[in-house]
PDB file of C-alpha atoms and ligand atoms in Angstrom:
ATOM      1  CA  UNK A 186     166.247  72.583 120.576  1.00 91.00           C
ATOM      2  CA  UNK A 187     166.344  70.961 117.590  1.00 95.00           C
ATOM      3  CA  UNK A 188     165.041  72.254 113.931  1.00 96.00           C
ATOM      4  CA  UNK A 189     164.954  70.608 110.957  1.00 97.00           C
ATOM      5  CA  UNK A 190     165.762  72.292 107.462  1.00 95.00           C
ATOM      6  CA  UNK A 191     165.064  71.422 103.916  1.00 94.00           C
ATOM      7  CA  UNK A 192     167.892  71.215 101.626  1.00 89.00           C
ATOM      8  CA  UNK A 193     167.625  74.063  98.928  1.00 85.00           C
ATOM      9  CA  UNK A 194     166.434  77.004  98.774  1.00 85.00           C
ATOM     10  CA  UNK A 195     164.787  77.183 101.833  1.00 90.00           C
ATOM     11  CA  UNK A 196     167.407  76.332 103.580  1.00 89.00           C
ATOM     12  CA  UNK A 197     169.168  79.508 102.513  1.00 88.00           C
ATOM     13  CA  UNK A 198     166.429  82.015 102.921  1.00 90.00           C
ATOM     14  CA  UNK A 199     165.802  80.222 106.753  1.00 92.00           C
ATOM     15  CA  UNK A 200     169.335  80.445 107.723  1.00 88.00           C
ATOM     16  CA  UNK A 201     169.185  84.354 106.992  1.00 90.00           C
ATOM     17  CA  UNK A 202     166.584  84.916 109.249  1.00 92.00           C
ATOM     18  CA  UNK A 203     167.720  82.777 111.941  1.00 91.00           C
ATOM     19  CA  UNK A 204     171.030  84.780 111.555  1.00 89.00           C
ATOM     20  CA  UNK A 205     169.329  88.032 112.047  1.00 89.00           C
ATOM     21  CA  UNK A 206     167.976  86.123 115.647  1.00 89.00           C
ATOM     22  CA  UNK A 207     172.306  85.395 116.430  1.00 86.00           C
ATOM     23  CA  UNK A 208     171.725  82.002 115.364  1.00 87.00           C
ATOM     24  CA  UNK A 209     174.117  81.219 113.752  1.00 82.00           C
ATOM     25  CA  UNK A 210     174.691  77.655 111.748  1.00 79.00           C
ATOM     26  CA  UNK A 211     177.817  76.874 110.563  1.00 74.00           C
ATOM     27  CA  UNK A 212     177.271  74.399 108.248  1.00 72.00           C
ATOM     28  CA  UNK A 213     180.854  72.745 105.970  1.00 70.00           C
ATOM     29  CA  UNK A 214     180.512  70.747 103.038  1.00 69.00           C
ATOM     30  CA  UNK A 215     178.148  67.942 102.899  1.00 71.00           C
ATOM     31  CA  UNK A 216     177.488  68.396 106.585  1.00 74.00           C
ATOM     32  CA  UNK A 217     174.105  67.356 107.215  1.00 81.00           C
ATOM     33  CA  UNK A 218     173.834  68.222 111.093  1.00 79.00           C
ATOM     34  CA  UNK A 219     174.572  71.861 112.271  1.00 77.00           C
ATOM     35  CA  UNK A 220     175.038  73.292 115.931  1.00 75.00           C
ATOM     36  CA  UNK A 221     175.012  77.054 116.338  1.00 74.00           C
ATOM     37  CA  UNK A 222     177.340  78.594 118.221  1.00 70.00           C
ATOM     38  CA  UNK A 223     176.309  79.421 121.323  1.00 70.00           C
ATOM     39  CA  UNK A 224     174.457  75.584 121.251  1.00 68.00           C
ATOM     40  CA  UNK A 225     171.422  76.703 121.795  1.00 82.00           C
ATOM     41  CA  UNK A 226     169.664  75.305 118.639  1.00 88.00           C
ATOM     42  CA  UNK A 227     171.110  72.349 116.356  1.00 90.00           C
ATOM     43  CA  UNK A 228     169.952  72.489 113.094  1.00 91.00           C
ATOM     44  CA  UNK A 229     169.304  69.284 111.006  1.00 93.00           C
ATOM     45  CA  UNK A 230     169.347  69.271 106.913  1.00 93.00           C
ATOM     46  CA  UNK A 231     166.889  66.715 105.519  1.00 95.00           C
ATOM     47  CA  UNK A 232     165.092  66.261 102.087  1.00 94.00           C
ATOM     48  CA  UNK A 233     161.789  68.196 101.723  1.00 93.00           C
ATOM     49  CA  UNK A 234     160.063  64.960 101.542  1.00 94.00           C
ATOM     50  CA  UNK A 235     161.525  63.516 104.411  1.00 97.00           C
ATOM     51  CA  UNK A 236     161.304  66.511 106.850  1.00 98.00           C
ATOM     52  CA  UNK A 237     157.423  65.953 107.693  1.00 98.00           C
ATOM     53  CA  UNK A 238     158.706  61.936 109.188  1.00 98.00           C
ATOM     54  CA  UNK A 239     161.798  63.606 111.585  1.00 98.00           C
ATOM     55  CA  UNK A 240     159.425  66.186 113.284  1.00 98.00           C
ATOM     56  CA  UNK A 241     156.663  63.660 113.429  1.00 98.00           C
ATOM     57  CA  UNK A 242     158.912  61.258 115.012  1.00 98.00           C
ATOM     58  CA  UNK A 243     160.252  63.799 117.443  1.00 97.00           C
ATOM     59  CA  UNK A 244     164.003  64.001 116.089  1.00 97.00           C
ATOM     60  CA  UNK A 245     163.526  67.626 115.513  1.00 97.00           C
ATOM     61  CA  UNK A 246     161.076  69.379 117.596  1.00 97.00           C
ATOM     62  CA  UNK A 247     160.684  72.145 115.301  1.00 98.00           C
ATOM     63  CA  UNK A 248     160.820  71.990 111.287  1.00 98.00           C
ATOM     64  CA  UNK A 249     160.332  74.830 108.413  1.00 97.00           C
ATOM     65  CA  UNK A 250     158.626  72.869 105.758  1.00 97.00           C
ATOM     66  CA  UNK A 251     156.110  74.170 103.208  1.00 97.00           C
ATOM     67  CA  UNK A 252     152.660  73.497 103.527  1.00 98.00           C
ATOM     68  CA  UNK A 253     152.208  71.041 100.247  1.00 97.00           C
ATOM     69  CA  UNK A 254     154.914  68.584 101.799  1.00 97.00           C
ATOM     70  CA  UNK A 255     153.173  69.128 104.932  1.00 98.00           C
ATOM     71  CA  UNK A 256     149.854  67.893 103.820  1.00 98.00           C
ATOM     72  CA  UNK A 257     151.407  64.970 101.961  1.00 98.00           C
ATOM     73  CA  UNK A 258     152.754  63.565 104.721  1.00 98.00           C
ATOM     74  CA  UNK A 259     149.004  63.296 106.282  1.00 97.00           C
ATOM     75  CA  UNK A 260     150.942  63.939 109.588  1.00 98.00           C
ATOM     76  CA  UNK A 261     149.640  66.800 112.164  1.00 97.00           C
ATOM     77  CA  UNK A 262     151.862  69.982 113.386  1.00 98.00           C
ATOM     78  CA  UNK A 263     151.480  72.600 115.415  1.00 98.00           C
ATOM     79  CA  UNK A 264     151.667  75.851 113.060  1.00 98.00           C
ATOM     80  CA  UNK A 265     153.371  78.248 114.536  1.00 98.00           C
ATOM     81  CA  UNK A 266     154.407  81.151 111.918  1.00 97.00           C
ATOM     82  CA  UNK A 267     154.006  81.332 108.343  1.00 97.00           C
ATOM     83  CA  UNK A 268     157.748  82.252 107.171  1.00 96.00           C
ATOM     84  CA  UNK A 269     157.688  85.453 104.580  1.00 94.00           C
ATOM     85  CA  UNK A 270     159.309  83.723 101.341  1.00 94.00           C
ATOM     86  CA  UNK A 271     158.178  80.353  99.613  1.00 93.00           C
ATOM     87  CA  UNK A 272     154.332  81.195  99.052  1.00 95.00           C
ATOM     88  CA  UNK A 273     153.319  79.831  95.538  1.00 96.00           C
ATOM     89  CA  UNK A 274     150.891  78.460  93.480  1.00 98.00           C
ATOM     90  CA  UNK A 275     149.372  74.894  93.337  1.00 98.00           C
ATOM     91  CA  UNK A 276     147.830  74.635  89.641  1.00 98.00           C
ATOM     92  CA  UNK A 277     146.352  72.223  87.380  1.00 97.00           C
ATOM     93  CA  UNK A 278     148.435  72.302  83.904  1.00 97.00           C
ATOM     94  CA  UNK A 279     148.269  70.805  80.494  1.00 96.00           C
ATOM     95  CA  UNK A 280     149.578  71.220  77.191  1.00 94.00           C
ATOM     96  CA  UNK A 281     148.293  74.497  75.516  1.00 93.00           C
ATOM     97  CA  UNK A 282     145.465  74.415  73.291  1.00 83.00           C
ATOM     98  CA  UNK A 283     144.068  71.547  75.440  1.00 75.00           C
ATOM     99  CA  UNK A 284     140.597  71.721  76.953  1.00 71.00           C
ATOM    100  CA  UNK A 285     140.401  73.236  80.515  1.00 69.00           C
ATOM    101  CA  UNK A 286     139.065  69.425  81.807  1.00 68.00           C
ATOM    102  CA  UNK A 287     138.306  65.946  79.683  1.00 64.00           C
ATOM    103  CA  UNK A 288     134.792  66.619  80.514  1.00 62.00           C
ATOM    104  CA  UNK A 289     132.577  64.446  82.498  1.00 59.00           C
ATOM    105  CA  UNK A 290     133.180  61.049  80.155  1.00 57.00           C
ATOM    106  CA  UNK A 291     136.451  60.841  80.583  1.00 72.00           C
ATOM    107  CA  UNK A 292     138.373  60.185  83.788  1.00 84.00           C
ATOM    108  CA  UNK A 293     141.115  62.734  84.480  1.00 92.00           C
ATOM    109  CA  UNK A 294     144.486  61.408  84.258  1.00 95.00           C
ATOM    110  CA  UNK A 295     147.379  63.832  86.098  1.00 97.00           C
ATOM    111  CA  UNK A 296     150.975  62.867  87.237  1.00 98.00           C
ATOM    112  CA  UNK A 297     152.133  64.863  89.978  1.00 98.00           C
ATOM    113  CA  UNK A 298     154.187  64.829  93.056  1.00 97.00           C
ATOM    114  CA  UNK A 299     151.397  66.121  94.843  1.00 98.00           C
ATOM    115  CA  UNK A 300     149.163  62.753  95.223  1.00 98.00           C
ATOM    116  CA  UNK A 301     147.253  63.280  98.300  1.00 98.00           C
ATOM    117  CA  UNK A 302     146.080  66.576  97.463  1.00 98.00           C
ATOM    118  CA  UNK A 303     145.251  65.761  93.810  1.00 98.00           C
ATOM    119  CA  UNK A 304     143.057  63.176  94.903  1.00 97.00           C
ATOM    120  CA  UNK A 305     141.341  64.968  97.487  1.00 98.00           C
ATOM    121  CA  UNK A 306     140.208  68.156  95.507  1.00 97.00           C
ATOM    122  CA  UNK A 307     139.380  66.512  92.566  1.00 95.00           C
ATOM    123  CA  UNK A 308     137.480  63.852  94.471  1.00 95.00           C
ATOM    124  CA  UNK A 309     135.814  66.754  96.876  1.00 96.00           C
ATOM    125  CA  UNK A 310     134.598  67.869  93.662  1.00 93.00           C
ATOM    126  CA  UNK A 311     133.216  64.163  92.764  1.00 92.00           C
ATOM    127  CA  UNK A 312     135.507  63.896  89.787  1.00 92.00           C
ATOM    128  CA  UNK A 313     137.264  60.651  89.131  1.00 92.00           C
ATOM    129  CA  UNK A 314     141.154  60.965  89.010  1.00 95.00           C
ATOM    130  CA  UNK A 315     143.809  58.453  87.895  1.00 96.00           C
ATOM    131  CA  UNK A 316     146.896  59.826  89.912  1.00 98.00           C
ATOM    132  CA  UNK A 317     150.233  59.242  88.876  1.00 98.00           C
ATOM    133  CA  UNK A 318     152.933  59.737  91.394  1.00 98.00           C
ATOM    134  CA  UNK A 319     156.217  61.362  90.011  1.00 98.00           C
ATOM    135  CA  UNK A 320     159.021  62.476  92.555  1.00 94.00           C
ATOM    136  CA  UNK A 321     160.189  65.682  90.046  1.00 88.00           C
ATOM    137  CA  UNK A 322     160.100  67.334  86.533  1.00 94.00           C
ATOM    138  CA  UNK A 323     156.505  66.809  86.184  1.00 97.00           C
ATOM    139  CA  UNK A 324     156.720  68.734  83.436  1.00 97.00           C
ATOM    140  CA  UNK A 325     157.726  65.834  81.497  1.00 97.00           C
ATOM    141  CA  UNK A 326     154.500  64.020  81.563  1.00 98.00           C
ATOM    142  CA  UNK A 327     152.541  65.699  79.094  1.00 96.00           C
ATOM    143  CA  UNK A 328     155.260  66.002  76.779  1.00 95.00           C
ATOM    144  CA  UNK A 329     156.210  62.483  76.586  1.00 96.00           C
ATOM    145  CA  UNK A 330     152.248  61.428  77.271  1.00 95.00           C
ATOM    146  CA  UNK A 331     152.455  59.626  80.103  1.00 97.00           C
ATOM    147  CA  UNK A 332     149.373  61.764  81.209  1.00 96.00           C
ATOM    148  CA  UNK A 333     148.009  65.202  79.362  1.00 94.00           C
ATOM    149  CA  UNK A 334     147.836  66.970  82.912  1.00 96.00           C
ATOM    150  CA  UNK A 335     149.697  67.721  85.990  1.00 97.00           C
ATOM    151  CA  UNK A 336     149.765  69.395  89.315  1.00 98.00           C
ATOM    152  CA  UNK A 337     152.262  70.988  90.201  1.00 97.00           C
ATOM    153  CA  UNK A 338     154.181  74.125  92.173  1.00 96.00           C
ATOM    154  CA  UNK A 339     153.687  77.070  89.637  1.00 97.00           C
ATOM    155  CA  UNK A 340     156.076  80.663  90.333  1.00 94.00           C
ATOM    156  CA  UNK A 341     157.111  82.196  87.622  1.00 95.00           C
ATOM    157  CA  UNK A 342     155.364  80.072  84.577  1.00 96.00           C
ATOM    158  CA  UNK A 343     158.995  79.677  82.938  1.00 97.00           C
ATOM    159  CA  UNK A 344     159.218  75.762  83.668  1.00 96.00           C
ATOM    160  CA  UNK A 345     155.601  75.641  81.567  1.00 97.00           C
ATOM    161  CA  UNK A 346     156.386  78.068  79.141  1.00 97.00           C
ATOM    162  CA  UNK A 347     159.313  76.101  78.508  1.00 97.00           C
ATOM    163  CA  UNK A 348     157.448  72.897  77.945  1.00 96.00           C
ATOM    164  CA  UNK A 349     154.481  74.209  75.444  1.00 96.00           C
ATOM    165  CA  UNK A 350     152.095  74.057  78.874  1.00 97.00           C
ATOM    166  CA  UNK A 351     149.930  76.413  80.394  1.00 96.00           C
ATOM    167  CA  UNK A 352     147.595  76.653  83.745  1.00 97.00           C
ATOM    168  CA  UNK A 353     144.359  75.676  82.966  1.00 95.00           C
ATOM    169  CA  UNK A 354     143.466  75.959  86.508  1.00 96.00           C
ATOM    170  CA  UNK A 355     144.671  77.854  90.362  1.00 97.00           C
ATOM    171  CA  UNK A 356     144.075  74.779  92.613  1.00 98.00           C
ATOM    172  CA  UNK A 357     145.372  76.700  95.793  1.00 97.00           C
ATOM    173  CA  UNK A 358     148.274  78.437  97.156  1.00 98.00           C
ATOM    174  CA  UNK A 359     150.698  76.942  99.302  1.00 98.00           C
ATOM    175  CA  UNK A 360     153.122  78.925 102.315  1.00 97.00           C
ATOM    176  CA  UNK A 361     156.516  77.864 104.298  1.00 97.00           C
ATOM    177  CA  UNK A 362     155.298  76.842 107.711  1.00 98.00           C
ATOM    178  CA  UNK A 363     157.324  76.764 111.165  1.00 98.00           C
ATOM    179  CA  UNK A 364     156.099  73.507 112.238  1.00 98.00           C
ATOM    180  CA  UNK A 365     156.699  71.881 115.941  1.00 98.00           C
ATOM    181  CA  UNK A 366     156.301  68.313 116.994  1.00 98.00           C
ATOM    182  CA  UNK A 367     152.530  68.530 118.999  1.00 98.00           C
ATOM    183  CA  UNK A 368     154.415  66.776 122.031  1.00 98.00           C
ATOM    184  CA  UNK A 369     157.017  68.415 122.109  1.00 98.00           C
ATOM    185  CA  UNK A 370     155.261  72.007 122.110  1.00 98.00           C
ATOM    186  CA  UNK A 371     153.596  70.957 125.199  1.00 97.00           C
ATOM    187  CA  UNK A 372     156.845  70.159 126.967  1.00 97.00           C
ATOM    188  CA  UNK A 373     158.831  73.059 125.981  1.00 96.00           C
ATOM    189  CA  UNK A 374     156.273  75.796 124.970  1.00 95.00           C
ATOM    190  CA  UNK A 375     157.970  78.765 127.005  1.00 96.00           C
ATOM    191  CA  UNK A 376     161.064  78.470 124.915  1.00 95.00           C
ATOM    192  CA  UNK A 377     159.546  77.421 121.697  1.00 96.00           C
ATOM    193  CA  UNK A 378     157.463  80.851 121.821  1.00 96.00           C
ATOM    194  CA  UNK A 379     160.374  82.614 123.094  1.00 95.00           C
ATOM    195  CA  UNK A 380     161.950  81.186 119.590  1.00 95.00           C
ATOM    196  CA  UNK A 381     158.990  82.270 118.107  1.00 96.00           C
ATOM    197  CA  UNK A 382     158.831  85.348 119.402  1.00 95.00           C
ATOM    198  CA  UNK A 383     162.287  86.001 117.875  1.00 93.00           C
ATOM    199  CA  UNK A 384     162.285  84.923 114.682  1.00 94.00           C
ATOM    200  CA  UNK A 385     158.807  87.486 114.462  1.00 94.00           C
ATOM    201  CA  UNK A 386     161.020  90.405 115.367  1.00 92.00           C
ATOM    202  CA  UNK A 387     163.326  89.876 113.050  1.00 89.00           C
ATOM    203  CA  UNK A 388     160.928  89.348 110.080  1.00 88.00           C
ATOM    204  CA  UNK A 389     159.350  92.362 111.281  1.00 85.00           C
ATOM    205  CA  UNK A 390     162.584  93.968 111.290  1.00 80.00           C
ATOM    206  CA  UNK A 391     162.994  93.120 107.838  1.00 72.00           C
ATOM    207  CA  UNK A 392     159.411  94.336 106.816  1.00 69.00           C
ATOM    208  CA  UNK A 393     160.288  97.474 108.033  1.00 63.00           C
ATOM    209  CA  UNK A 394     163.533  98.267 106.641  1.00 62.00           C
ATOM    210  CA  UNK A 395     161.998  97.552 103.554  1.00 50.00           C
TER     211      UNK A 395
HETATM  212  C1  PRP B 151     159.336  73.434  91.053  1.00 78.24           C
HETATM  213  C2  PRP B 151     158.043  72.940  90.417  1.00 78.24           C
HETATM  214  C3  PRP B 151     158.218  73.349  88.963  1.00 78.24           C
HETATM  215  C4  PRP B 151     159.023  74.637  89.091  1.00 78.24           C
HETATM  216  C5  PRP B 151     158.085  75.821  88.938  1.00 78.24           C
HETATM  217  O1  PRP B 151     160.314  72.511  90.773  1.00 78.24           O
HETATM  218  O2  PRP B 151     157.894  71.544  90.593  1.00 78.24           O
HETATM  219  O3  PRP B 151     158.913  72.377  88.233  1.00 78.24           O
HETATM  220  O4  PRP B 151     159.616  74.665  90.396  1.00 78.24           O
HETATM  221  O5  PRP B 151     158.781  77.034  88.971  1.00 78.24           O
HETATM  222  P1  PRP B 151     158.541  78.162  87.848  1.00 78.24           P
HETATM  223  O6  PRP B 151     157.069  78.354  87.693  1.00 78.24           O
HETATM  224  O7  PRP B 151     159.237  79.389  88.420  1.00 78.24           O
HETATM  225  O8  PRP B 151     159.204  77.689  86.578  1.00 78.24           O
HETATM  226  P2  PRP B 151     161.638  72.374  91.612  1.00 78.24           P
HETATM  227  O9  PRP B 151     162.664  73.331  91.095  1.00 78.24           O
HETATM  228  O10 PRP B 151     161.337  72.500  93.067  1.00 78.24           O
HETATM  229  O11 PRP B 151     162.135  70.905  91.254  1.00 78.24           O
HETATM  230  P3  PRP B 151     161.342  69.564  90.828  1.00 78.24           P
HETATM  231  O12 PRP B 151     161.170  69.614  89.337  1.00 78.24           O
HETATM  232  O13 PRP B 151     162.253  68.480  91.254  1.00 78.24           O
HETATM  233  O14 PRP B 151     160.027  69.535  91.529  1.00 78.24           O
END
């Protein structure tokens, strides 16, 4: 089997857990493709961005991707476990002081990473939205005035703080998935959920050694 990684954090925090299952990836420097010892799973390290297009395409049958890159993508998974680290915000920011919206004149102007979604809840809301697509440090936009709001991933508030900004609004929250490829599930579903099955255990484990 074959399950593809972000680069990152995530990739850290996954390879823990799949360690605690005796998978374990060996990974040396700027090695982007991983087999565990006893072969059974080879482990693939993409960008975040990117990790959506392998699974979709069937290079990895499983991925761990969070659910905002997920929904990007506008591809469909299979969702098979919600992993216990990465949950966070999705929030509407501007510069502090600034009103909450423009108000119903004005056409809302954001830069974020997160296009699809931007669109689609402010447009589910019948707002009008002029998105701005920005691949990282959002936070930028407001300060230089490319736009006076963004959306963004929001965990501690220390990136906004930093940058004079504040959350004028909780759009959602957003979790690390366990993704598999919908074809490939339906080949290989009694050792995908035996995988599954594992890597439960062990976060249970976890859970209960506190
Ligand atoms: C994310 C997000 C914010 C920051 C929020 O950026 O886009 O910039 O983390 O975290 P905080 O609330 O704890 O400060 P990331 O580090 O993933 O990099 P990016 O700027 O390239 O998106």
């Amino acid at each position: 089997m074959t399950i593809a990684l972000p680069k990152g954090r995530l990739f850290e925090k996954t390879s823990t857990i799949l360690g605690r299952c005796g998978y374990n990836l060996t990974l040396g420097d700027r090695q982007l493709v991983a087999e565990e010892e006893g072969n059974k799973l080879r482990a693939i390290l993409v960008k975040n961005s990117d990790l959506p297009t392998y699974v979709h395409h069937g290079i990895a049958g499983l991925g761990v991707c969070g659910s905002d890159v997920i929904y990007e993508s506008g591809y469909s998974f299979y969702e098979l476990l919600t992993m216990p680290f990465g949950s966070t915000s999705i929030c509407l920011a501007g510069r502090r002081g600034e009103p909450d919206s423009p108000g119903d004149a004005t056409m809302l102007r954001v830069a974020t990473k997160f296009t699809r979604f931007t669109r689609d809840i402010f447009h589910s809301r019948g707002m009008a939205v002029n998105v701005i697509r920005l691949d990282g440090s959002v936070e930028l936009a407001p300060v230089l005035g490319l736009a006076p709001y963004i959306v963004d991933l929001v965990e501690t508030g220390s990136t906004l703080t930093a940058h004079d900004l504040e959350v004028k609004e909780t759009l959602g929250r957003t979790s690390v998935q366990l993704i598999a490829n919908p074809a490939f599930y339906k080949y290989h579903f009694e050792a995908v959920n035996r995988f599954v099955d594992r890597l439960r255990e062990a976060m249970d484990a976890t859970d209960h050694a506190g």
